[in-house]
Structure formats: C-alpha cells, structure tokens
PDB file of C-alpha atoms in Angstrom:
ATOM      1  CA  MET V1267     125.889  35.774 178.187  1.00 53.00           C
ATOM      2  CA  HIS V1268     123.322  38.485 177.466  1.00 66.00           C
ATOM      3  CA  SER V1269     121.459  40.524 180.059  1.00 74.00           C
ATOM      4  CA  PRO V1270     117.995  39.234 180.952  1.00 86.00           C
ATOM      5  CA  ARG V1271     115.363  40.433 178.494  1.00 93.00           C
ATOM      6  CA  VAL V1272     111.798  41.120 179.547  1.00 94.00           C
ATOM      7  CA  ALA V1273     109.222  41.809 176.838  1.00 96.00           C
ATOM      8  CA  MET V1274     106.338  44.155 177.475  1.00 95.00           C
ATOM      9  CA  VAL V1275     102.953  43.606 175.796  1.00 96.00           C
ATOM     10  CA  LEU V1276     100.553  46.548 176.106  1.00 95.00           C
ATOM     11  CA  HIS V1277      96.785  46.942 176.063  1.00 92.00           C
ATOM     12  CA  PRO V1278      96.082  48.363 172.590  1.00 89.00           C
ATOM     13  CA  ARG V1279      94.063  51.356 173.836  1.00 89.00           C
ATOM     14  CA  ASN V1280      94.334  51.930 177.596  1.00 88.00           C
ATOM     15  CA  ASP V1281      96.895  54.352 178.990  1.00 89.00           C
ATOM     16  CA  VAL V1282      99.661  52.214 180.528  1.00 90.00           C
ATOM     17  CA  THR V1283     102.250  55.015 180.726  1.00 91.00           C
ATOM     18  CA  GLU V1284     102.791  55.035 184.491  1.00 92.00           C
ATOM     19  CA  VAL V1285     103.082  51.259 184.875  1.00 92.00           C
ATOM     20  CA  ALA V1286     105.339  50.984 181.812  1.00 94.00           C
ATOM     21  CA  ARG V1287     107.593  53.735 183.178  1.00 94.00           C
ATOM     22  CA  ARG V1288     107.963  51.899 186.486  1.00 94.00           C
ATOM     23  CA  LEU V1289     108.804  48.658 184.704  1.00 94.00           C
ATOM     24  CA  VAL V1290     111.528  50.337 182.613  1.00 95.00           C
ATOM     25  CA  ALA V1291     112.972  52.029 185.724  1.00 94.00           C
ATOM     26  CA  PHE V1292     113.060  48.700 187.560  1.00 93.00           C
ATOM     27  CA  ALA V1293     114.725  47.017 184.587  1.00 93.00           C
ATOM     28  CA  ASP V1294     117.412  49.727 184.386  1.00 93.00           C
ATOM     29  CA  ALA V1295     118.191  49.294 188.086  1.00 92.00           C
ATOM     30  CA  HIS V1296     118.493  45.523 187.675  1.00 90.00           C
ATOM     31  CA  HIS V1297     120.492  45.459 184.415  1.00 90.00           C
ATOM     32  CA  THR V1298     117.554  43.991 182.536  1.00 91.00           C
ATOM     33  CA  GLU V1299     116.658  44.892 178.966  1.00 94.00           C
ATOM     34  CA  VAL V1300     113.050  45.727 178.129  1.00 95.00           C
ATOM     35  CA  LEU V1301     111.782  44.728 174.684  1.00 96.00           C
ATOM     36  CA  VAL V1302     108.643  46.115 173.106  1.00 96.00           C
ATOM     37  CA  ARG V1303     107.059  45.714 169.695  1.00 95.00           C
ATOM     38  CA  ALA V1304     108.100  48.492 167.325  1.00 95.00           C
ATOM     39  CA  SER V1305     104.480  49.593 166.953  1.00 93.00           C
ATOM     40  CA  ASP V1306     104.401  50.364 170.711  1.00 94.00           C
ATOM     41  CA  ALA V1307     107.824  52.007 170.969  1.00 92.00           C
ATOM     42  CA  ALA V1308     106.452  55.546 171.337  1.00 92.00           C
ATOM     43  CA  ARG V1309     104.402  54.433 174.360  1.00 93.00           C
ATOM     44  CA  VAL V1310     107.422  53.074 176.256  1.00 93.00           C
ATOM     45  CA  PRO V1311     110.432  55.406 176.232  1.00 92.00           C
ATOM     46  CA  GLY V1312     113.589  53.537 177.147  1.00 92.00           C
ATOM     47  CA  ALA V1313     112.477  50.170 175.798  1.00 94.00           C
ATOM     48  CA  VAL V1314     114.153  48.455 172.841  1.00 95.00           C
ATOM     49  CA  PRO V1315     111.801  48.273 169.826  1.00 96.00           C
ATOM     50  CA  VAL V1316     111.832  44.942 167.975  1.00 96.00           C
ATOM     51  CA  SER V1317     109.574  43.034 165.625  1.00 95.00           C
ATOM     52  CA  GLY V1318     106.935  40.723 167.035  1.00 92.00           C
ATOM     53  CA  GLU V1319     108.964  37.759 165.783  1.00 94.00           C
ATOM     54  CA  ASP V1320     112.166  38.945 167.462  1.00 95.00           C
ATOM     55  CA  LEU V1321     110.294  39.679 170.673  1.00 94.00           C
ATOM     56  CA  ALA V1322     108.955  36.120 170.751  1.00 94.00           C
ATOM     57  CA  ASN V1323     112.398  34.662 169.988  1.00 95.00           C
ATOM     58  CA  GLU V1324     114.514  36.777 172.357  1.00 95.00           C
ATOM     59  CA  ALA V1325     112.433  37.429 175.488  1.00 95.00           C
ATOM     60  CA  ASP V1326     113.281  35.546 178.675  1.00 94.00           C
ATOM     61  CA  ALA V1327     109.924  36.562 180.184  1.00 95.00           C
ATOM     62  CA  VAL V1328     106.893  38.643 179.219  1.00 96.00           C
ATOM     63  CA  VAL V1329     104.953  41.206 181.236  1.00 96.00           C
ATOM     64  CA  SER V1330     101.406  41.858 180.024  1.00 95.00           C
ATOM     65  CA  LEU V1331      99.881  45.251 180.892  1.00 95.00           C
ATOM     66  CA  GLY V1332      96.087  45.120 180.537  1.00 92.00           C
ATOM     67  CA  GLY V1333      93.338  42.599 181.126  1.00 90.00           C
ATOM     68  CA  ASP V1334      92.747  39.001 180.121  1.00 90.00           C
ATOM     69  CA  GLY V1335      92.632  39.882 176.421  1.00 92.00           C
ATOM     70  CA  THR V1336      96.106  41.407 176.556  1.00 94.00           C
ATOM     71  CA  MET V1337      97.328  38.417 178.550  1.00 94.00           C
ATOM     72  CA  LEU V1338      95.964  35.984 175.970  1.00 95.00           C
ATOM     73  CA  GLY V1339      97.720  37.956 173.237  1.00 95.00           C
ATOM     74  CA  ALA V1340     101.006  37.720 175.148  1.00 96.00           C
ATOM     75  CA  LEU V1341     100.604  33.967 175.575  1.00 97.00           C
ATOM     76  CA  ARG V1342      99.838  33.507 171.872  1.00 97.00           C
ATOM     77  CA  LEU V1343     102.887  35.562 170.976  1.00 96.00           C
ATOM     78  CA  VAL V1344     105.268  33.128 172.690  1.00 96.00           C
ATOM     79  CA  ALA V1345     103.299  29.888 172.199  1.00 96.00           C
ATOM     80  CA  ASP V1346     106.003  28.466 169.912  1.00 95.00           C
ATOM     81  CA  ARG V1347     108.654  29.200 172.518  1.00 96.00           C
ATOM     82  CA  PRO V1348     106.901  29.346 175.898  1.00 96.00           C
ATOM     83  CA  VAL V1349     108.463  31.645 178.507  1.00 96.00           C
ATOM     84  CA  PRO V1350     106.985  32.897 181.817  1.00 96.00           C
ATOM     85  CA  VAL V1351     104.228  35.483 181.328  1.00 96.00           C
ATOM     86  CA  LEU V1352     103.241  37.830 184.166  1.00 95.00           C
ATOM     87  CA  GLY V1353      99.896  39.621 183.981  1.00 92.00           C
ATOM     88  CA  VAL V1354      99.510  43.118 185.476  1.00 92.00           C
ATOM     89  CA  HIS V1355      95.830  43.851 185.953  1.00 87.00           C
ATOM     90  CA  LEU V1356      94.761  47.071 184.217  1.00 85.00           C
ATOM     91  CA  GLY V1357      91.459  45.734 182.891  1.00 67.00           C
ATOM     92  CA  ASN V1358      88.089  44.841 184.377  1.00 65.00           C
ATOM     93  CA  LEU V1359      87.074  41.351 185.574  1.00 60.00           C
ATOM     94  CA  GLY V1360      90.272  39.445 184.839  1.00 66.00           C
ATOM     95  CA  PHE V1361      90.766  35.732 185.511  1.00 70.00           C
ATOM     96  CA  LEU V1362      94.271  35.282 184.070  1.00 79.00           C
ATOM     97  CA  VAL V1363      95.935  38.461 185.307  1.00 79.00           C
ATOM     98  CA  GLU V1364      97.032  38.502 188.930  1.00 82.00           C
ATOM     99  CA  VAL V1365      99.205  41.457 189.914  1.00 87.00           C
ATOM    100  CA  ALA V1366      97.697  44.878 190.665  1.00 85.00           C
ATOM    101  CA  PRO V1367      99.813  47.998 189.846  1.00 88.00           C
ATOM    102  CA  PRO V1368     100.723  48.695 193.525  1.00 88.00           C
ATOM    103  CA  GLU V1369     102.211  45.167 193.685  1.00 88.00           C
ATOM    104  CA  LEU V1370     104.300  45.581 190.533  1.00 90.00           C
ATOM    105  CA  ASP V1371     107.747  46.307 192.009  1.00 90.00           C
ATOM    106  CA  ALA V1372     107.617  43.350 194.391  1.00 91.00           C
ATOM    107  CA  ALA V1373     106.338  41.093 191.609  1.00 91.00           C
ATOM    108  CA  LEU V1374     109.113  42.167 189.229  1.00 91.00           C
ATOM    109  CA  ALA V1375     111.740  41.460 191.881  1.00 90.00           C
ATOM    110  CA  ARG V1376     110.353  37.964 192.317  1.00 91.00           C
ATOM    111  CA  LEU V1377     110.115  37.468 188.548  1.00 90.00           C
ATOM    112  CA  VAL V1378     113.781  38.372 188.030  1.00 86.00           C
ATOM    113  CA  SER V1379     114.906  36.153 190.938  1.00 87.00           C
ATOM    114  CA  GLY V1380     112.735  33.218 189.841  1.00 89.00           C
ATOM    115  CA  ASP V1381     110.670  33.313 193.049  1.00 92.00           C
ATOM    116  CA  PHE V1382     107.308  32.363 191.568  1.00 92.00           C
ATOM    117  CA  VAL V1383     105.142  29.402 190.587  1.00 90.00           C
ATOM    118  CA  GLU V1384     104.421  28.538 186.958  1.00 93.00           C
ATOM    119  CA  GLU V1385     100.862  27.650 186.000  1.00 91.00           C
ATOM    120  CA  PRO V1386     100.865  25.648 182.734  1.00 93.00           C
ATOM    121  CA  HIS V1387      98.178  26.444 180.173  1.00 94.00           C
ATOM    122  CA  SER V1388      97.181  24.355 177.188  1.00 96.00           C
ATOM    123  CA  ALA V1389      96.481  25.881 173.788  1.00 97.00           C
ATOM    124  CA  LEU V1390      94.328  24.869 170.857  1.00 98.00           C
ATOM    125  CA  ARG V1391      96.212  24.546 167.581  1.00 98.00           C
ATOM    126  CA  ILE V1392      93.655  25.238 164.863  1.00 98.00           C
ATOM    127  CA  SER V1393      94.020  24.460 161.156  1.00 98.00           C
ATOM    128  CA  CYS V1394      91.564  25.473 158.443  1.00 97.00           C
ATOM    129  CA  GLY V1395      92.842  25.051 154.920  1.00 93.00           C
ATOM    130  CA  ASP V1396      96.175  26.850 154.737  1.00 94.00           C
ATOM    131  CA  ARG V1397      95.411  28.964 157.810  1.00 95.00           C
ATOM    132  CA  THR V1398      96.632  28.151 161.312  1.00 97.00           C
ATOM    133  CA  HIS V1399      95.717  29.800 164.589  1.00 97.00           C
ATOM    134  CA  VAL V1400      96.453  29.452 168.303  1.00 98.00           C
ATOM    135  CA  ALA V1401      93.859  29.914 171.062  1.00 98.00           C
ATOM    136  CA  PHE V1402      94.379  29.641 174.805  1.00 97.00           C
ATOM    137  CA  ASN V1403      90.704  30.170 175.679  1.00 96.00           C
ATOM    138  CA  ASP V1404      88.547  28.991 172.814  1.00 98.00           C
ATOM    139  CA  LEU V1405      87.758  28.531 169.170  1.00 98.00           C
ATOM    140  CA  ALA V1406      84.304  29.687 168.102  1.00 98.00           C
ATOM    141  CA  LEU V1407      82.328  29.225 164.907  1.00 98.00           C
ATOM    142  CA  ALA V1408      79.536  31.795 164.962  1.00 98.00           C
ATOM    143  CA  ARG V1409      76.746  32.635 162.524  1.00 96.00           C
ATOM    144  CA  HIS V1410      76.418  36.030 160.894  1.00 95.00           C
ATOM    145  CA  PRO V1411      72.873  37.417 161.331  1.00 94.00           C
ATOM    146  CA  GLY V1412      70.877  36.796 158.178  1.00 94.00           C
ATOM    147  CA  ARG V1413      73.551  34.594 156.600  1.00 95.00           C
ATOM    148  CA  GLY V1414      72.556  31.139 157.793  1.00 95.00           C
ATOM    149  CA  THR V1415      73.509  29.035 160.786  1.00 97.00           C
ATOM    150  CA  VAL V1416      76.405  26.825 161.857  1.00 98.00           C
ATOM    151  CA  ALA V1417      76.092  23.247 160.588  1.00 98.00           C
ATOM    152  CA  ALA V1418      79.013  20.886 161.154  1.00 98.00           C
ATOM    153  CA  ARG V1419      79.838  17.196 161.510  1.00 98.00           C
ATOM    154  CA  LEU V1420      82.014  16.240 164.464  1.00 98.00           C
ATOM    155  CA  ALA V1421      84.770  13.619 164.323  1.00 98.00           C
ATOM    156  CA  VAL V1422      87.005  12.702 167.260  1.00 98.00           C
ATOM    157  CA  ASN V1423      90.190  10.717 166.603  1.00 98.00           C
ATOM    158  CA  GLY V1424      88.901  10.033 163.117  1.00 97.00           C
ATOM    159  CA  VAL V1425      85.557   8.625 164.317  1.00 97.00           C
ATOM    160  CA  ARG V1426      82.394  10.558 163.473  1.00 94.00           C
ATOM    161  CA  TYR V1427      80.222  11.357 166.485  1.00 92.00           C
ATOM    162  CA  GLY V1428      77.294  13.265 165.009  1.00 95.00           C
ATOM    163  CA  TYR V1429      76.439  16.744 163.805  1.00 97.00           C
ATOM    164  CA  TYR V1430      75.659  20.240 165.099  1.00 98.00           C
ATOM    165  CA  HIS V1431      73.094  22.738 163.883  1.00 98.00           C
ATOM    166  CA  CYS V1432      73.285  25.851 166.044  1.00 98.00           C
ATOM    167  CA  ASP V1433      73.963  29.573 166.253  1.00 97.00           C
ATOM    168  CA  ALA V1434      77.540  29.070 167.445  1.00 98.00           C
ATOM    169  CA  LEU V1435      79.889  26.236 168.304  1.00 98.00           C
ATOM    170  CA  VAL V1436      82.619  26.727 170.922  1.00 98.00           C
ATOM    171  CA  VAL V1437      85.676  24.551 171.552  1.00 98.00           C
ATOM    172  CA  ALA V1438      87.309  25.595 174.836  1.00 98.00           C
ATOM    173  CA  THR V1439      90.330  24.652 176.903  1.00 97.00           C
ATOM    174  CA  ALA V1440      89.923  24.044 180.632  1.00 94.00           C
ATOM    175  CA  ALA V1441      91.083  27.605 181.339  1.00 92.00           C
ATOM    176  CA  GLY V1442      88.743  28.972 178.671  1.00 94.00           C
ATOM    177  CA  SER V1443      85.761  26.943 179.859  1.00 93.00           C
ATOM    178  CA  SER V1444      84.723  29.854 182.103  1.00 89.00           C
ATOM    179  CA  ALA V1445      84.431  32.212 179.121  1.00 90.00           C
ATOM    180  CA  TYR V1446      82.296  31.836 175.942  1.00 94.00           C
ATOM    181  CA  SER V1447      81.595  28.138 176.528  1.00 96.00           C
ATOM    182  CA  TYR V1448      80.274  28.833 180.032  1.00 93.00           C
ATOM    183  CA  ALA V1449      78.046  31.621 178.697  1.00 92.00           C
ATOM    184  CA  ALA V1450      76.653  29.131 176.160  1.00 95.00           C
ATOM    185  CA  GLY V1451      75.783  26.652 178.918  1.00 94.00           C
ATOM    186  CA  GLY V1452      78.937  24.563 179.081  1.00 95.00           C
ATOM    187  CA  PRO V1453      80.562  23.205 182.257  1.00 93.00           C
ATOM    188  CA  ILE V1454      83.587  24.682 183.963  1.00 89.00           C
ATOM    189  CA  LEU V1455      86.573  22.344 183.747  1.00 91.00           C
ATOM    190  CA  SER V1456      89.197  22.223 186.455  1.00 84.00           C
ATOM    191  CA  PRO V1457      92.686  22.830 185.032  1.00 79.00           C
ATOM    192  CA  SER V1458      93.703  19.544 186.667  1.00 80.00           C
ATOM    193  CA  VAL V1459      91.302  17.727 184.309  1.00 82.00           C
ATOM    194  CA  GLY V1460      93.289  18.892 181.323  1.00 82.00           C
ATOM    195  CA  GLY V1461      90.472  18.410 178.826  1.00 91.00           C
ATOM    196  CA  ILE V1462      88.548  20.455 176.286  1.00 96.00           C
ATOM    197  CA  VAL V1463      84.822  21.039 176.009  1.00 98.00           C
ATOM    198  CA  VAL V1464      82.695  21.414 172.852  1.00 98.00           C
ATOM    199  CA  THR V1465      79.568  23.488 173.490  1.00 98.00           C
ATOM    200  CA  PRO V1466      76.790  24.394 171.027  1.00 98.00           C
ATOM    201  CA  SER V1467      74.982  27.699 171.514  1.00 97.00           C
ATOM    202  CA  ALA V1468      71.236  27.746 170.761  1.00 97.00           C
ATOM    203  CA  PRO V1469      71.223  24.249 169.189  1.00 97.00           C
ATOM    204  CA  MET V1470      68.345  23.541 166.815  1.00 96.00           C
ATOM    205  CA  SER V1471      69.050  19.899 166.036  1.00 96.00           C
ATOM    206  CA  GLY V1472      71.796  17.319 166.271  1.00 96.00           C
ATOM    207  CA  ILE V1473      74.074  17.297 169.337  1.00 97.00           C
ATOM    208  CA  SER V1474      72.515  19.645 171.872  1.00 96.00           C
ATOM    209  CA  ARG V1475      74.690  19.143 174.970  1.00 96.00           C
ATOM    210  CA  PRO V1476      78.345  19.915 175.735  1.00 97.00           C
ATOM    211  CA  ILE V1477      80.909  17.174 175.148  1.00 97.00           C
ATOM    212  CA  VAL V1478      84.099  16.883 177.221  1.00 96.00           C
ATOM    213  CA  LEU V1479      87.155  15.401 175.502  1.00 96.00           C
ATOM    214  CA  GLY V1480      90.700  14.590 176.574  1.00 95.00           C
ATOM    215  CA  GLU V1481      93.736  16.654 175.628  1.00 94.00           C
ATOM    216  CA  ALA V1482      95.119  13.757 173.576  1.00 96.00           C
ATOM    217  CA  ASP V1483      91.991  13.683 171.385  1.00 97.00           C
ATOM    218  CA  THR V1484      92.048  15.217 167.914  1.00 97.00           C
ATOM    219  CA  LEU V1485      88.926  17.001 166.771  1.00 97.00           C
ATOM    220  CA  ARG V1486      87.628  17.720 163.280  1.00 98.00           C
ATOM    221  CA  LEU V1487      84.643  19.867 162.321  1.00 98.00           C
ATOM    222  CA  GLU V1488      83.396  19.467 158.744  1.00 98.00           C
ATOM    223  CA  LEU V1489      81.059  22.276 157.728  1.00 98.00           C
ATOM    224  CA  THR V1490      78.158  20.761 155.804  1.00 98.00           C
ATOM    225  CA  GLU V1491      76.178  22.046 152.835  1.00 97.00           C
ATOM    226  CA  ARG V1492      73.624  23.481 155.286  1.00 96.00           C
ATOM    227  CA  CYS V1493      76.227  25.767 156.874  1.00 97.00           C
ATOM    228  CA  GLY V1494      75.937  29.469 156.232  1.00 96.00           C
ATOM    229  CA  THR V1495      78.712  32.036 156.171  1.00 96.00           C
ATOM    230  CA  THR V1496      80.353  31.557 159.543  1.00 97.00           C
ATOM    231  CA  ALA V1497      82.893  33.619 161.487  1.00 98.00           C
ATOM    232  CA  LEU V1498      85.908  31.751 162.841  1.00 98.00           C
ATOM    233  CA  GLU V1499      87.223  33.303 166.044  1.00 98.00           C
ATOM    234  CA  ALA V1500      90.285  32.413 168.115  1.00 97.00           C
ATOM    235  CA  ASP V1501      90.200  33.837 171.657  1.00 97.00           C
ATOM    236  CA  GLY V1502      87.446  36.195 170.545  1.00 95.00           C
ATOM    237  CA  ILE V1503      89.447  37.600 167.624  1.00 96.00           C
ATOM    238  CA  GLY V1504      87.937  37.190 164.176  1.00 95.00           C
ATOM    239  CA  THR V1505      90.256  35.357 161.795  1.00 96.00           C
ATOM    240  CA  GLY V1506      87.974  35.363 158.735  1.00 95.00           C
ATOM    241  CA  ASP V1507      84.868  33.622 157.441  1.00 97.00           C
ATOM    242  CA  VAL V1508      84.379  29.967 156.575  1.00 97.00           C
ATOM    243  CA  GLY V1509      81.461  28.172 154.984  1.00 95.00           C
ATOM    244  CA  ALA V1510      80.121  24.933 153.564  1.00 97.00           C
ATOM    245  CA  GLY V1511      82.893  22.467 152.701  1.00 97.00           C
ATOM    246  CA  ALA V1512      85.463  23.938 155.085  1.00 98.00           C
ATOM    247  CA  VAL V1513      87.266  21.599 157.492  1.00 98.00           C
ATOM    248  CA  VAL V1514      88.522  22.811 160.883  1.00 98.00           C
ATOM    249  CA  ASP V1515      91.024  20.599 162.696  1.00 98.00           C
ATOM    250  CA  VAL V1516      91.889  21.123 166.364  1.00 98.00           C
ATOM    251  CA  VAL V1517      94.653  19.566 168.454  1.00 98.00           C
ATOM    252  CA  VAL V1518      95.761  20.481 171.961  1.00 97.00           C
ATOM    253  CA  GLN V1519      99.261  21.649 172.826  1.00 96.00           C
ATOM    254  CA  PRO V1520      99.778  21.042 176.561  1.00 95.00           C
ATOM    255  CA  GLY V1521     102.029  23.513 178.342  1.00 93.00           C
ATOM    256  CA  ALA V1522     101.984  26.063 175.521  1.00 96.00           C
ATOM    257  CA  GLY V1523     101.621  28.828 178.109  1.00 96.00           C
ATOM    258  CA  ARG V1524     103.615  29.436 181.307  1.00 96.00           C
ATOM    259  CA  VAL V1525     101.613  31.844 183.477  1.00 94.00           C
ATOM    260  CA  VAL V1526     103.423  33.406 186.447  1.00 93.00           C
ATOM    261  CA  ARG V1527     101.651  33.038 189.788  1.00 91.00           C
ATOM    262  CA  MET V1528     102.953  34.871 192.849  1.00 84.00           C
ATOM    263  CA  ASP V1529     100.354  33.402 195.195  1.00 77.00           C
ATOM    264  CA  PRO V1530      98.362  30.594 193.535  1.00 61.00           C
ATOM    265  CA  ASP V1531      96.017  30.059 196.499  1.00 65.00           C
ATOM    266  CA  VAL V1532      95.028  33.733 196.758  1.00 61.00           C
ATOM    267  CA  HIS V1533      94.580  33.976 192.983  1.00 55.00           C
ATOM    268  CA  ALA V1534      92.365  30.869 192.957  1.00 61.00           C
ATOM    269  CA  GLN V1535      90.210  32.321 195.724  1.00 63.00           C
ATOM    270  CA  ARG V1536      89.832  35.619 193.881  1.00 60.00           C
ATOM    271  CA  SER V1537      88.884  33.765 190.702  1.00 58.00           C
ATOM    272  CA  ARG V1538      86.170  31.815 192.514  1.00 60.00           C
ATOM    273  CA  VAL V1539      84.705  35.072 193.821  1.00 56.00           C
ATOM    274  CA  LYS V1540      84.821  36.668 190.365  1.00 58.00           C
ATOM    275  CA  LEU V1541      83.170  33.610 188.828  1.00 59.00           C
ATOM    276  CA  SER V1542      80.376  33.711 191.395  1.00 57.00           C
ATOM    277  CA  LEU V1543      79.748  37.363 190.517  1.00 55.00           C
ATOM    278  CA  LEU V1544      79.049  36.391 186.903  1.00 59.00           C
ATOM    279  CA  ASP V1545      75.946  34.520 188.031  1.00 63.00           C
ATOM    280  CA  LEU V1546      74.528  37.446 190.019  1.00 56.00           C
ATOM    281  CA  PRO V1547      71.849  39.382 188.100  1.00 59.00           C
ATOM    282  CA  LEU V1548      73.166  42.701 189.432  1.00 57.00           C
ATOM    283  CA  LEU V1549      74.804  45.690 187.803  1.00 65.00           C
ATOM    284  CA  PRO V1550      78.229  46.810 189.136  1.00 63.00           C
ATOM    285  CA  GLU V1551      76.704  49.834 190.850  1.00 67.00           C
ATOM    286  CA  GLN V1552      74.171  47.580 192.554  1.00 64.00           C
ATOM    287  CA  LEU V1553      76.972  45.358 193.862  1.00 59.00           C
ATOM    288  CA  ARG V1554      78.715  48.450 195.202  1.00 64.00           C
ATOM    289  CA  GLU V1555      75.609  49.344 197.217  1.00 66.00           C
ATOM    290  CA  LEU V1556      75.863  45.980 199.010  1.00 57.00           C
ATOM    291  CA  LEU V1557      79.299  46.792 200.396  1.00 58.00           C
ATOM    292  CA  PRO V1558      79.664  48.117 203.960  1.00 60.00           C
ATOM    293  CA  GLY V1559      79.872  51.911 204.037  1.00 65.00           C
ATOM    294  CA  GLU V1560      83.525  52.111 205.102  1.00 62.00           C
ATOM    295  CA  VAL V1561      84.580  49.629 202.401  1.00 54.00           C
ATOM    296  CA  ARG V1562      82.639  51.562 199.775  1.00 62.00           C
ATOM    297  CA  ASP V1563      84.269  54.824 200.904  1.00 67.00           C
ATOM    298  CA  ARG V1564      87.781  53.345 200.644  1.00 64.00           C
ATOM    299  CA  LEU V1565      87.022  51.966 197.201  1.00 58.00           C
ATOM    300  CA  GLU V1566      85.730  55.291 195.953  1.00 68.00           C
ATOM    301  CA  ALA V1567      88.736  57.109 197.423  1.00 64.00           C
ATOM    302  CA  ARG V1568      91.103  54.697 195.674  1.00 58.00           C
ATOM    303  CA  GLU V1569      89.322  55.113 192.324  1.00 60.00           C
ATOM    304  CA  SER V1570      89.512  58.914 192.576  1.00 59.00           C
ATOM    305  CA  GLN V1571      93.311  58.888 192.926  1.00 55.00           C
TER     306      GLN V1571
END
C-alpha cells in the first residue's frame, strides 16, 4: 500500500513559494508524498515531479494554490478520475476556493484524516469535430471584433428549438451560472437544481432570453452560414476558432468534480456576500472607505505584512 499522494496545482504566475513550502513540510511530517507537474518542479522543492497524466492518475487528493481559475484547472485535470480538490485562496474574488493561507495547516490535517465535506460539481463535456473539452463553469462561443457574429441553431435531445444571433452564447453549469452567464444577464442556478443555462449576450434576433435545461438533456449548437469566425472557450480558456458548419455537442457529467469544503455553511455565506458585491457600482477602494475605521486599519495592517 503506497503512502498517500497529494498533488499540488499552482497559479501560473503568482508567487506561491511560502504556501507550497508549508504544504511540503506538512506532507513530510505526515508521511505523505507531494506530486507536482514537471513544469512546476523548480517552484516546489521537495515535491515529486510527474507528468500531468501521471498526476491525474496517481493523486489521492489535489490542493490548488491560487484563485478560481487555478481551482477550475485542477478540477479539469482530474475530471476523468475525480478525487477531492481543496482550494487555497491566493487570488482575488474567489467563489470556489475556501481556505485562506493562515488556515492551511488545519485544513491539511482535516484533508488527510478525511474530516471534510465533499461538494459535487458537474462538468460540461464538449465535442466539436475531433476536439473534446471539459468545462466546470461554462462554454462560450464569442465573436471576434470585425469578423462577424455568432449564429447558431439550438437542438435539445435531438429536437430543434430555434436559433441564436448574438455577440456571444454561453452554456453554464449551476456553479458557473454566477460567472459569464450572469454577466450576460442569465439567472443564478442553485447547485441543488442541477441544471444548465444557455444565455445569449447582446442578442440581435432569434432566442433572446436564457433557457434553463436539465442535466440529463443533451445540447447541440449548429453554426449556420451566417456565423462569423467565432472563438470557442472552455472555462474562459480559448480552445480555437470555429465557424459556419461547425457542430458543438454538449453533455453534462454529474459529479465530475469533488470540491473539499471545511465549513459549507460559512463558505455559502461568504459566497452570497461576494455575489452581492458584484452588483455594487463601487470600486474596491470605495468599498474600503465604507468599512469602520478599526476594521480598515486591521485590513491594511494585514495587507502590509
């Protein structure tokens, strides 16, 4: 029986040295092996460098160091073999990540002992020609400026519903409904609903309102002759261009992600506060001015450390 193996997925640019060092030290003290992708080996002394494929196949759990983008990358990495993924918050306004760096040691102890709650996340499995992609937040078809608009026919479970003519078309999971789809005017779906939402951005004709579908529904988008050169994005990452004649198929994989929650109720409350902040027409420095003086002083002191 091998020692437990925890994979570490790092923010591609931010300095994660201190947090990574603490994770490796904890792992050494608890006879746990730390795996890291070979491309990140120099950033994490003491970790075992492996390929991305081996990391996905051998890890018993994953720790993501960064923000929501890093967390989504970690979830995609192990979508074919879901294992618990813990998010350590080193980004900005994160909804998926939960643990702050000062809470890391306690969180790791609970992760190793199994003292946590798993939050299941569905993923979109996307096929376009011979290309396949996975998205935990959303799929987006977006126009390139000066190169036409998005024009697509929608079919659900093999039945045609209508067509879209818009600047962008977003297909989002319940978890991803608070991201691009929400910005485009779509509703926020409760994770308990377990559905997906299709939202057009700046619709010019055709279907002009969001459509909510069930997770068992299959979705097909056929790009019509009116469609310009369109970017296909999965979780905000460009995967290449598509155009007239292309067919994009989407199915939902329930439970493709296993997100670690240490305190689900507290995390849900924090997420509601963060979501409410998105609707405030204030800059971050303006929000800071609304805080009581002593709270603002503590925050500034913490940031200066």
